[in-house]
């Protein structure tokens, strides 16, 4: 593998770093660095800044409005922005549905939907999971019955992140209940303002409102909103999940997390403590190994290979390391982690310069880090993939 950055990569890294230093608003950076919850406006404001720079969809091909970044440039962009304390670039439009539309959609769909993603004007959410279809996604039951030019949709989607903020949902629906599970699914784009849709909040373990259950009751969706062929949605769904995993090891965030723990330990006089040093050294090695594994995958992808089980390794290790580090951060806080009141954080969600209780965000992050080992294909499922495809078990 060739892990050396090219001169262009180095130049691009400097450009992204400089851009973040100059354009990432302090109020947003402070919230992210303190792991405090962000409001819709925080995400949108940063994404508007990126959209103006033409960097919302940098990795998209130029013909669809992207910059045609190489996988290496996409990685550098993600590492630098997250290390700088930028919000997570919401993936639903740009990383998920956008590539599905420009790869499998009609010309009319490309013209209609891609501009709203590039300009950050349309907020998308992902309607895959259902109450009895998570890991076993092909069991999904939300039904779409064709009546002339429309599908009539009934059913519900669950764990729909940010649906309460979204304008549109891309959903997997069952169009042929008599076919084999994977063969009777279609991929629909649904306007969340359509009559018959209700969105109910689900509070997560941190006490905050990230996700929802979305109910469809006789929702009429024009047939022209179907991407690709009827009953071929599973192909597009899998294509999308491949995109979901490639950048799933957040190396920039992991590095930032290491620094945060070191800072906490210094404030608490723990840096000479042998147990602290031992655990810290372990995490430093883990993050370095994660970075090199990521670079190895990038090197293969740049060499023309498509990511296979290696993407599962990244998802598995990236999420496990961040989860363990968030636990370590809470251990370093010790008894200071006990008084946790999410309501306080919510009430003051937009008071950027107020120092709340200082370290509460660390507990929020610890609780939130339960999630990445579940979403995007749980870690047990990733282990199955590695066992089968890499180890041949
Ligand atoms: C924070 C968060 C945000 C999410 N956002 C969205 C979203 O926006 N849109 C969306 O559609 N979905 C979303 N999800 C849902 C996510 O994709 C599912 O939770 C995930 O696919 C797991 O499905 P499940 O929750 O139904 O668990 P289940 O599939 O019921 O799994 C339960 C447990 O059993 C294990 N298990 C299941 N099958 C196997 C097997 N064959 N072998 C070994 N172990 C197995 C799982 O790993 C897990 O530990 C989100 C989830 C989280 C946590």
CSV table of C-alpha atoms and ligand atoms in Angstrom, one decimal:
chain,number,residue,atom,x,y,z
A,1,UNK,CA,0.0,0.0,0.0
A,2,UNK,CA,1.1,3.6,-0.6
A,3,UNK,CA,0.1,5.5,2.5
A,4,UNK,CA,2.0,8.7,1.6
A,5,UNK,CA,-0.2,11.7,0.9
A,6,UNK,CA,0.3,13.3,-2.5
A,7,UNK,CA,1.3,17.0,-2.7
A,8,UNK,CA,-2.3,17.7,-3.9
A,9,UNK,CA,-3.7,15.9,-0.8
A,10,UNK,CA,-1.5,17.9,1.5
A,11,UNK,CA,-2.6,21.1,-0.2
A,12,UNK,CA,-6.2,20.1,0.1
A,13,UNK,CA,-5.8,19.3,3.8
A,14,UNK,CA,-4.4,22.8,4.4
A,15,UNK,CA,-7.2,24.3,2.4
A,16,UNK,CA,-9.9,22.5,4.5
A,17,UNK,CA,-8.1,23.3,7.8
A,18,UNK,CA,-7.9,27.0,6.8
A,19,UNK,CA,-11.5,27.0,5.7
A,20,UNK,CA,-12.7,25.6,9.1
A,21,UNK,CA,-10.5,28.1,11.0
A,22,UNK,CA,-12.0,31.0,9.1
A,23,UNK,CA,-15.6,29.9,8.5
A,24,UNK,CA,-16.8,27.5,11.2
A,25,UNK,CA,-18.8,29.7,13.6
A,26,UNK,CA,-17.3,29.7,17.2
A,27,UNK,CA,-20.7,29.2,18.7
A,28,UNK,CA,-21.2,26.0,16.8
A,29,UNK,CA,-17.6,24.7,17.3
A,30,UNK,CA,-18.0,25.3,21.1
A,31,UNK,CA,-21.2,23.2,21.2
A,32,UNK,CA,-19.6,20.4,19.2
A,33,UNK,CA,-16.4,20.3,21.3
A,34,UNK,CA,-18.5,20.2,24.5
A,35,UNK,CA,-20.7,17.5,23.0
A,36,UNK,CA,-23.8,19.5,23.6
A,37,UNK,CA,-26.8,18.8,21.4
A,38,UNK,CA,-27.1,20.8,18.2
A,39,UNK,CA,-30.3,22.5,17.0
A,40,UNK,CA,-31.5,22.1,13.4
A,41,UNK,CA,-30.2,25.7,12.8
A,42,UNK,CA,-26.7,24.7,13.8
A,43,UNK,CA,-26.5,21.9,11.3
A,44,UNK,CA,-28.1,24.0,8.5
A,45,UNK,CA,-26.0,27.1,9.2
A,46,UNK,CA,-22.8,25.1,8.8
A,47,UNK,CA,-24.1,23.2,5.8
A,48,UNK,CA,-25.1,26.6,4.2
A,49,UNK,CA,-21.5,27.7,4.6
A,50,UNK,CA,-20.3,24.5,3.0
A,51,UNK,CA,-22.9,24.8,0.2
A,52,UNK,CA,-21.7,28.3,-0.6
A,53,UNK,CA,-18.1,26.9,-0.9
A,54,UNK,CA,-19.4,24.0,-3.1
A,55,UNK,CA,-18.3,21.4,-0.5
A,56,UNK,CA,-21.6,19.8,0.5
A,57,UNK,CA,-21.3,17.0,-2.0
A,58,UNK,CA,-17.6,17.2,-2.8
A,59,UNK,CA,-17.3,13.5,-3.7
A,60,UNK,CA,-20.2,13.6,-6.2
A,61,UNK,CA,-19.1,13.5,-9.8
A,62,UNK,CA,-18.7,17.0,-11.3
A,63,UNK,CA,-21.5,16.4,-13.8
A,64,UNK,CA,-23.9,16.3,-10.9
A,65,UNK,CA,-22.6,19.3,-9.1
A,66,UNK,CA,-19.9,17.7,-7.0
A,67,UNK,CA,-16.1,18.4,-7.0
A,68,UNK,CA,-15.2,14.8,-8.0
A,69,UNK,CA,-13.1,14.3,-4.9
A,70,UNK,CA,-11.1,11.2,-4.7
A,71,UNK,CA,-11.8,8.8,-1.7
A,72,UNK,CA,-8.7,10.2,-0.1
A,73,UNK,CA,-9.9,13.8,-0.4
A,74,UNK,CA,-13.3,12.8,1.1
A,75,UNK,CA,-11.4,11.2,4.0
A,76,UNK,CA,-9.3,14.3,4.5
A,77,UNK,CA,-12.4,16.5,4.4
A,78,UNK,CA,-14.1,14.3,7.0
A,79,UNK,CA,-11.1,14.1,9.3
A,80,UNK,CA,-10.2,17.8,9.2
A,81,UNK,CA,-13.8,19.1,9.6
A,82,UNK,CA,-14.6,16.7,12.5
A,83,UNK,CA,-11.2,17.4,14.2
A,84,UNK,CA,-11.9,21.2,13.9
A,85,UNK,CA,-15.2,20.7,15.8
A,86,UNK,CA,-17.6,21.0,12.8
A,87,UNK,CA,-21.0,19.3,13.1
A,88,UNK,CA,-21.4,16.0,11.5
A,89,UNK,CA,-22.3,16.6,7.8
A,90,UNK,CA,-25.8,15.1,7.8
A,91,UNK,CA,-25.6,12.1,5.5
A,92,UNK,CA,-29.2,11.5,4.5
A,93,UNK,CA,-29.3,13.7,1.4
A,94,UNK,CA,-25.7,14.0,0.4
A,95,UNK,CA,-24.3,10.5,1.2
A,96,UNK,CA,-27.3,8.4,0.9
A,97,UNK,CA,-30.2,9.4,-1.3
A,98,UNK,CA,-28.2,11.7,-3.6
A,99,UNK,CA,-25.9,8.9,-5.0
A,100,UNK,CA,-28.9,6.6,-5.4
A,101,UNK,CA,-30.7,9.2,-7.4
A,102,UNK,CA,-27.7,10.1,-9.7
A,103,UNK,CA,-26.9,6.4,-10.1
A,104,UNK,CA,-30.3,4.9,-10.6
A,105,UNK,CA,-32.8,7.8,-10.9
A,106,UNK,CA,-34.4,9.1,-14.1
A,107,UNK,CA,-33.2,12.4,-15.7
A,108,UNK,CA,-36.3,14.1,-14.4
A,109,UNK,CA,-35.5,12.9,-10.8
A,110,UNK,CA,-31.9,14.1,-11.1
A,111,UNK,CA,-33.0,17.5,-12.2
A,112,UNK,CA,-35.7,17.7,-9.5
A,113,UNK,CA,-33.9,16.4,-6.4
A,114,UNK,CA,-30.1,16.9,-6.7
A,115,UNK,CA,-30.1,20.7,-6.7
A,116,UNK,CA,-32.0,20.9,-3.3
A,117,UNK,CA,-29.3,18.6,-1.8
A,118,UNK,CA,-26.4,20.6,-3.2
A,119,UNK,CA,-27.9,23.9,-2.0
A,120,UNK,CA,-28.8,22.5,1.4
A,121,UNK,CA,-32.4,23.6,1.0
A,122,UNK,CA,-34.1,20.2,1.3
A,123,UNK,CA,-33.7,18.1,4.5
A,124,UNK,CA,-33.9,14.3,3.9
A,125,UNK,CA,-34.4,11.5,6.4
A,126,UNK,CA,-34.0,7.7,6.0
A,127,UNK,CA,-37.1,5.4,6.2
A,128,UNK,CA,-35.6,1.9,6.3
A,129,UNK,CA,-36.1,0.3,9.7
A,130,UNK,CA,-39.5,-0.9,10.9
A,131,UNK,CA,-40.6,-2.3,14.3
A,132,UNK,CA,-39.9,-5.8,13.2
A,133,UNK,CA,-37.4,-5.2,10.4
A,134,UNK,CA,-34.0,-3.8,11.6
A,135,UNK,CA,-31.1,-6.2,11.0
A,136,UNK,CA,-33.4,-8.4,9.0
A,137,UNK,CA,-34.5,-5.4,6.8
A,138,UNK,CA,-36.0,-7.6,4.1
A,139,UNK,CA,-38.9,-8.4,6.5
A,140,UNK,CA,-40.2,-4.8,6.1
A,141,UNK,CA,-44.0,-4.6,5.7
A,142,UNK,CA,-44.8,-1.0,4.9
A,143,UNK,CA,-47.1,-1.6,1.9
A,144,UNK,CA,-47.4,0.4,-1.3
A,145,UNK,CA,-50.3,-0.5,-3.5
A,146,UNK,CA,-50.4,0.9,-7.0
A,147,UNK,CA,-53.6,2.7,-8.0
A,148,UNK,CA,-53.0,4.2,-11.5
A,149,UNK,CA,-50.4,7.0,-11.2
A,150,UNK,CA,-50.0,6.7,-7.4
A,151,UNK,CA,-48.9,4.3,-4.8
A,152,UNK,CA,-51.0,4.2,-1.7
A,153,UNK,CA,-48.7,3.7,1.3
A,154,UNK,CA,-49.6,2.3,4.7
A,155,UNK,CA,-47.4,1.2,7.5
A,156,UNK,CA,-44.7,2.8,9.7
A,157,UNK,CA,-41.0,3.4,10.0
A,158,UNK,CA,-39.0,3.6,13.2
A,159,UNK,CA,-35.8,5.1,14.6
A,160,UNK,CA,-36.1,7.7,11.8
A,161,UNK,CA,-33.4,10.1,12.8
A,162,UNK,CA,-34.3,13.8,12.5
A,163,UNK,CA,-37.6,13.1,10.7
A,164,UNK,CA,-39.1,15.9,12.8
A,165,UNK,CA,-36.8,18.3,11.0
A,166,UNK,CA,-37.0,16.8,7.6
A,167,UNK,CA,-38.8,17.8,4.4
A,168,UNK,CA,-38.6,14.4,2.6
A,169,UNK,CA,-38.1,10.8,3.4
A,170,UNK,CA,-36.7,8.1,1.2
A,171,UNK,CA,-38.4,4.9,2.1
A,172,UNK,CA,-38.3,1.2,1.3
A,173,UNK,CA,-41.8,-0.1,0.7
A,174,UNK,CA,-43.3,-3.5,-0.1
A,175,UNK,CA,-44.8,-3.5,-3.6
A,176,UNK,CA,-45.1,-7.3,-4.1
A,177,UNK,CA,-46.0,-9.2,-0.9
A,178,UNK,CA,-46.1,-12.6,-2.8
A,179,UNK,CA,-42.4,-12.4,-4.1
A,180,UNK,CA,-39.4,-13.5,-2.1
A,181,UNK,CA,-38.7,-10.9,0.6
A,182,UNK,CA,-35.8,-9.1,-1.2
A,183,UNK,CA,-37.6,-9.1,-4.5
A,184,UNK,CA,-40.8,-7.3,-3.7
A,185,UNK,CA,-39.4,-4.0,-2.4
A,186,UNK,CA,-39.4,-0.6,-4.0
A,187,UNK,CA,-37.6,2.7,-3.2
A,188,UNK,CA,-39.8,5.7,-2.9
A,189,UNK,CA,-39.2,9.4,-2.4
A,190,UNK,CA,-42.0,10.8,-0.2
A,191,UNK,CA,-42.8,14.4,0.7
A,192,UNK,CA,-43.3,14.5,4.4
A,193,UNK,CA,-46.0,17.2,4.0
A,194,UNK,CA,-48.2,14.6,2.2
A,195,UNK,CA,-51.6,14.1,3.9
A,196,UNK,CA,-51.7,10.9,6.0
A,197,UNK,CA,-48.2,11.2,7.5
A,198,UNK,CA,-47.7,11.6,11.3
A,199,UNK,CA,-44.4,11.8,13.1
A,200,UNK,CA,-44.1,10.9,16.7
A,201,UNK,CA,-41.0,11.5,18.8
A,202,UNK,CA,-39.0,8.8,20.5
A,203,UNK,CA,-36.7,9.9,23.3
A,204,UNK,CA,-33.3,8.2,23.4
A,205,UNK,CA,-31.3,7.2,26.4
A,206,UNK,CA,-29.7,10.6,26.8
A,207,UNK,CA,-33.2,12.1,27.3
A,208,UNK,CA,-33.0,13.9,23.9
A,209,UNK,CA,-35.2,13.8,20.9
A,210,UNK,CA,-33.1,12.5,17.9
A,211,UNK,CA,-35.5,10.0,16.4
A,212,UNK,CA,-39.1,9.3,15.6
A,213,UNK,CA,-41.7,6.8,14.5
A,214,UNK,CA,-43.2,7.8,11.2
A,215,UNK,CA,-46.7,6.5,10.4
A,216,UNK,CA,-48.2,6.3,6.9
A,217,UNK,CA,-52.0,6.1,6.5
A,218,UNK,CA,-53.2,6.0,2.9
A,219,UNK,CA,-50.5,8.3,1.8
A,220,UNK,CA,-50.6,8.9,-1.9
A,221,UNK,CA,-47.2,9.0,-3.6
A,222,UNK,CA,-46.9,9.7,-7.3
A,223,UNK,CA,-45.4,6.7,-9.2
A,224,UNK,CA,-42.9,9.2,-10.7
A,225,UNK,CA,-41.3,9.3,-7.2
A,226,UNK,CA,-40.2,5.7,-7.4
A,227,UNK,CA,-36.4,5.5,-8.0
A,228,UNK,CA,-35.5,2.8,-10.5
A,229,UNK,CA,-37.7,-0.2,-11.3
A,230,UNK,CA,-40.6,-1.5,-9.2
A,231,UNK,CA,-39.6,-4.4,-6.9
A,232,UNK,CA,-35.9,-3.8,-7.5
A,233,UNK,CA,-35.5,-1.5,-4.4
A,234,UNK,CA,-33.3,-4.0,-2.6
A,235,UNK,CA,-30.5,-3.3,-5.1
A,236,UNK,CA,-30.6,0.4,-4.5
A,237,UNK,CA,-31.0,-0.1,-0.7
A,238,UNK,CA,-27.8,-2.2,-0.6
A,239,UNK,CA,-25.9,0.3,-2.7
A,240,UNK,CA,-26.8,3.0,-0.2
A,241,UNK,CA,-25.7,0.9,2.8
A,242,UNK,CA,-22.3,0.4,1.2
A,243,UNK,CA,-21.9,4.2,1.1
A,244,UNK,CA,-23.0,4.3,4.8
A,245,UNK,CA,-20.1,2.2,6.0
A,246,UNK,CA,-17.1,3.4,4.1
A,247,UNK,CA,-16.5,6.6,6.1
A,248,UNK,CA,-17.9,5.1,9.3
A,249,UNK,CA,-14.6,5.2,11.3
A,250,UNK,CA,-14.5,8.7,12.5
A,251,UNK,CA,-10.7,9.1,12.9
A,252,UNK,CA,-10.9,12.9,13.3
A,253,UNK,CA,-13.5,12.6,16.1
A,254,UNK,CA,-11.5,9.9,17.8
A,255,UNK,CA,-8.4,12.1,17.8
A,256,UNK,CA,-10.3,15.0,19.2
A,257,UNK,CA,-11.8,12.7,21.9
A,258,UNK,CA,-8.3,11.6,23.0
A,259,UNK,CA,-7.3,15.2,23.4
A,260,UNK,CA,-10.4,15.9,25.4
A,261,UNK,CA,-9.7,13.1,27.8
A,262,UNK,CA,-6.1,14.3,28.2
A,263,UNK,CA,-7.4,17.7,29.1
A,264,UNK,CA,-9.9,16.4,31.6
A,265,UNK,CA,-7.2,14.2,33.2
A,266,UNK,CA,-4.9,17.2,33.5
A,267,UNK,CA,-7.6,19.3,35.1
A,268,UNK,CA,-8.2,16.5,37.6
A,269,UNK,CA,-4.5,15.7,38.3
A,270,UNK,CA,-4.7,12.2,36.9
A,271,UNK,CA,-1.9,12.3,34.3
A,272,UNK,CA,0.6,10.5,36.5
A,273,UNK,CA,-1.8,7.9,37.6
A,274,UNK,CA,-0.6,4.5,36.3
A,275,UNK,CA,-4.1,3.1,35.4
A,276,UNK,CA,-4.9,6.3,33.5
A,277,UNK,CA,-1.7,6.1,31.6
A,278,UNK,CA,-2.1,2.5,30.7
A,279,UNK,CA,-5.7,3.0,29.4
A,280,UNK,CA,-4.7,6.1,27.5
A,281,UNK,CA,-1.8,4.4,25.8
A,282,UNK,CA,-4.1,1.6,24.8
A,283,UNK,CA,-6.5,4.1,23.2
A,284,UNK,CA,-3.7,5.9,21.4
A,285,UNK,CA,-2.6,2.7,19.9
A,286,UNK,CA,-6.2,1.8,18.9
A,287,UNK,CA,-6.7,5.1,17.2
A,288,UNK,CA,-3.4,4.9,15.3
A,289,UNK,CA,-4.3,1.4,14.2
A,290,UNK,CA,-7.8,2.6,13.1
A,291,UNK,CA,-6.2,5.4,11.1
A,292,UNK,CA,-3.9,3.0,9.3
A,293,UNK,CA,-6.6,0.5,8.6
A,294,UNK,CA,-8.7,3.3,7.1
A,295,UNK,CA,-5.7,4.4,5.0
A,296,UNK,CA,-5.2,0.8,3.8
A,297,UNK,CA,-8.9,0.7,2.7
A,298,UNK,CA,-8.5,4.1,1.0
A,299,UNK,CA,-5.4,2.9,-0.8
A,300,UNK,CA,-7.2,-0.2,-2.1
A,301,UNK,CA,-10.2,2.0,-3.2
A,302,UNK,CA,-7.9,4.5,-4.9
A,303,UNK,CA,-6.3,1.5,-6.7
A,304,UNK,CA,-9.7,0.6,-8.1
A,305,UNK,CA,-11.0,-2.0,-5.7
A,306,UNK,CA,-14.5,-1.7,-4.2
A,307,UNK,CA,-14.6,-1.8,-0.4
A,308,UNK,CA,-15.8,-5.2,0.8
A,309,UNK,CA,-15.6,-6.7,4.3
A,310,UNK,CA,-12.9,-4.1,5.1
A,311,UNK,CA,-15.6,-1.5,5.4
A,312,UNK,CA,-17.2,-3.8,8.1
A,313,UNK,CA,-13.9,-3.8,10.0
A,314,UNK,CA,-13.8,0.0,10.0
A,315,UNK,CA,-17.4,0.2,11.2
A,316,UNK,CA,-16.8,-2.4,13.9
A,317,UNK,CA,-13.5,-1.0,15.2
A,318,UNK,CA,-14.4,2.7,14.8
A,319,UNK,CA,-17.7,2.5,16.7
A,320,UNK,CA,-16.2,0.2,19.4
A,321,UNK,CA,-13.2,2.4,20.0
A,322,UNK,CA,-15.3,5.6,20.3
A,323,UNK,CA,-17.7,3.9,22.6
A,324,UNK,CA,-14.9,2.7,24.9
A,325,UNK,CA,-13.3,6.1,24.8
A,326,UNK,CA,-16.6,7.8,25.8
A,327,UNK,CA,-16.7,5.4,28.8
A,328,UNK,CA,-13.2,6.3,29.7
A,329,UNK,CA,-14.0,10.0,29.6
A,330,UNK,CA,-16.9,9.4,32.1
A,331,UNK,CA,-14.5,7.4,34.3
A,332,UNK,CA,-12.1,10.3,34.3
A,333,UNK,CA,-15.0,12.6,35.3
A,334,UNK,CA,-15.8,10.2,38.1
A,335,UNK,CA,-18.4,11.5,40.5
A,336,UNK,CA,-18.8,14.7,38.5
A,337,UNK,CA,-20.6,12.6,35.9
A,338,UNK,CA,-23.5,11.9,38.3
A,339,UNK,CA,-25.6,15.0,38.1
A,340,UNK,CA,-27.0,14.6,34.6
A,341,UNK,CA,-30.0,16.6,33.6
A,342,UNK,CA,-30.7,16.5,29.9
A,343,UNK,CA,-33.6,19.0,30.3
A,344,UNK,CA,-31.1,21.7,31.2
A,345,UNK,CA,-29.2,21.1,28.0
A,346,UNK,CA,-32.3,21.2,25.9
A,347,UNK,CA,-33.6,24.4,27.5
A,348,UNK,CA,-30.4,26.1,26.7
A,349,UNK,CA,-29.7,24.4,23.4
A,350,UNK,CA,-29.2,27.7,21.7
A,351,UNK,CA,-27.3,29.6,24.4
A,352,UNK,CA,-23.9,29.0,22.9
A,353,UNK,CA,-21.7,31.0,25.3
A,354,UNK,CA,-23.3,29.7,28.5
A,355,UNK,CA,-21.2,27.1,30.2
A,356,UNK,CA,-24.0,24.9,31.6
A,357,UNK,CA,-22.5,22.5,34.0
A,358,UNK,CA,-19.3,22.3,32.1
A,359,UNK,CA,-18.9,18.5,31.6
A,360,UNK,CA,-22.5,17.4,31.0
A,361,UNK,CA,-21.8,16.9,27.3
A,362,UNK,CA,-19.3,14.2,28.2
A,363,UNK,CA,-22.2,12.2,29.7
A,364,UNK,CA,-24.4,12.9,26.7
A,365,UNK,CA,-21.7,11.7,24.4
A,366,UNK,CA,-21.2,8.5,26.5
A,367,UNK,CA,-24.9,7.8,26.3
A,368,UNK,CA,-25.1,8.7,22.6
A,369,UNK,CA,-22.1,6.4,21.8
A,370,UNK,CA,-24.4,3.4,22.6
A,371,UNK,CA,-25.9,4.1,19.1
A,372,UNK,CA,-23.1,3.7,16.5
A,373,UNK,CA,-22.6,0.0,17.4
A,374,UNK,CA,-26.2,-0.5,16.5
A,375,UNK,CA,-27.0,1.7,13.5
A,376,UNK,CA,-25.9,1.2,9.9
A,377,UNK,CA,-25.8,-2.6,10.5
A,378,UNK,CA,-25.2,-3.6,14.1
A,379,UNK,CA,-21.7,-4.8,15.1
A,380,UNK,CA,-23.0,-8.4,15.5
A,381,UNK,CA,-24.0,-8.2,11.8
A,382,UNK,CA,-20.6,-6.8,10.9
A,383,UNK,CA,-18.9,-9.7,12.7
A,384,UNK,CA,-21.0,-12.1,10.8
A,385,UNK,CA,-19.9,-10.5,7.5
A,386,UNK,CA,-16.3,-10.6,8.5
A,387,UNK,CA,-16.6,-14.2,9.6
A,388,UNK,CA,-18.3,-15.3,6.4
A,389,UNK,CA,-16.5,-13.2,3.8
A,390,UNK,CA,-13.0,-12.6,5.3
A,391,UNK,CA,-12.5,-15.7,7.3
A,392,UNK,CA,-14.6,-18.1,5.3
A,393,UNK,CA,-16.3,-19.5,8.4
B,1,LIG,C1,-29.2,6.4,16.9
B,1,LIG,C2,-29.9,5.6,15.8
B,1,LIG,C3,-30.3,6.2,14.7
B,1,LIG,C4,-30.9,5.4,13.7
B,1,LIG,N1,-31.4,6.1,12.6
B,1,LIG,C5,-32.1,5.4,11.7
B,1,LIG,C6,-32.7,6.1,10.6
B,1,LIG,O1,-32.6,7.3,10.4
B,1,LIG,N2,-33.4,5.4,9.7
B,1,LIG,C7,-33.6,4.0,9.8
B,1,LIG,O2,-34.2,3.5,8.9
B,1,LIG,N3,-33.0,3.3,10.8
B,1,LIG,C8,-32.3,4.0,11.7
B,1,LIG,N4,-31.8,3.3,12.8
B,1,LIG,C9,-32.1,1.9,13.0
B,1,LIG,C10,-30.9,1.0,12.8
B,1,LIG,O3,-30.6,0.8,11.5
B,1,LIG,C11,-31.4,-0.4,13.5
B,1,LIG,O4,-31.5,-0.1,14.8
B,1,LIG,C12,-30.4,-1.5,13.2
B,1,LIG,O5,-30.5,-1.9,11.9
B,1,LIG,C13,-30.7,-2.7,14.1
B,1,LIG,O6,-32.0,-3.1,14.0
B,1,LIG,P1,-33.0,-3.4,15.3
B,1,LIG,O7,-32.9,-2.1,16.1
B,1,LIG,O8,-34.3,-3.7,14.7
B,1,LIG,O9,-32.4,-4.5,16.1
B,1,LIG,P2,-32.5,-6.1,15.8
B,1,LIG,O10,-32.3,-6.4,14.4
B,1,LIG,O11,-33.8,-6.6,16.4
B,1,LIG,O12,-31.3,-6.7,16.6
B,1,LIG,C14,-31.3,-6.8,18.0
B,1,LIG,C15,-30.0,-7.4,18.5
B,1,LIG,O13,-29.8,-8.7,17.8
B,1,LIG,C16,-28.6,-8.8,17.1
B,1,LIG,N5,-28.9,-9.6,15.9
B,1,LIG,C17,-29.9,-9.5,15.0
B,1,LIG,N6,-29.8,-10.4,14.0
B,1,LIG,C18,-28.6,-11.1,14.2
B,1,LIG,C19,-27.9,-12.1,13.5
B,1,LIG,N7,-28.3,-12.6,12.4
B,1,LIG,N8,-26.7,-12.5,14.1
B,1,LIG,C20,-26.2,-12.0,15.2
B,1,LIG,N9,-26.9,-11.0,15.9
B,1,LIG,C21,-28.0,-10.6,15.4
B,1,LIG,C22,-28.4,-7.4,16.7
B,1,LIG,O14,-27.0,-7.1,16.4
B,1,LIG,C23,-28.8,-6.6,18.0
B,1,LIG,O15,-27.8,-6.7,18.9
B,1,LIG,C24,-31.1,4.0,13.8
B,1,LIG,C25,-30.6,3.4,15.0
B,1,LIG,C26,-30.0,4.1,16.0
B,1,LIG,C27,-29.5,3.4,17.2
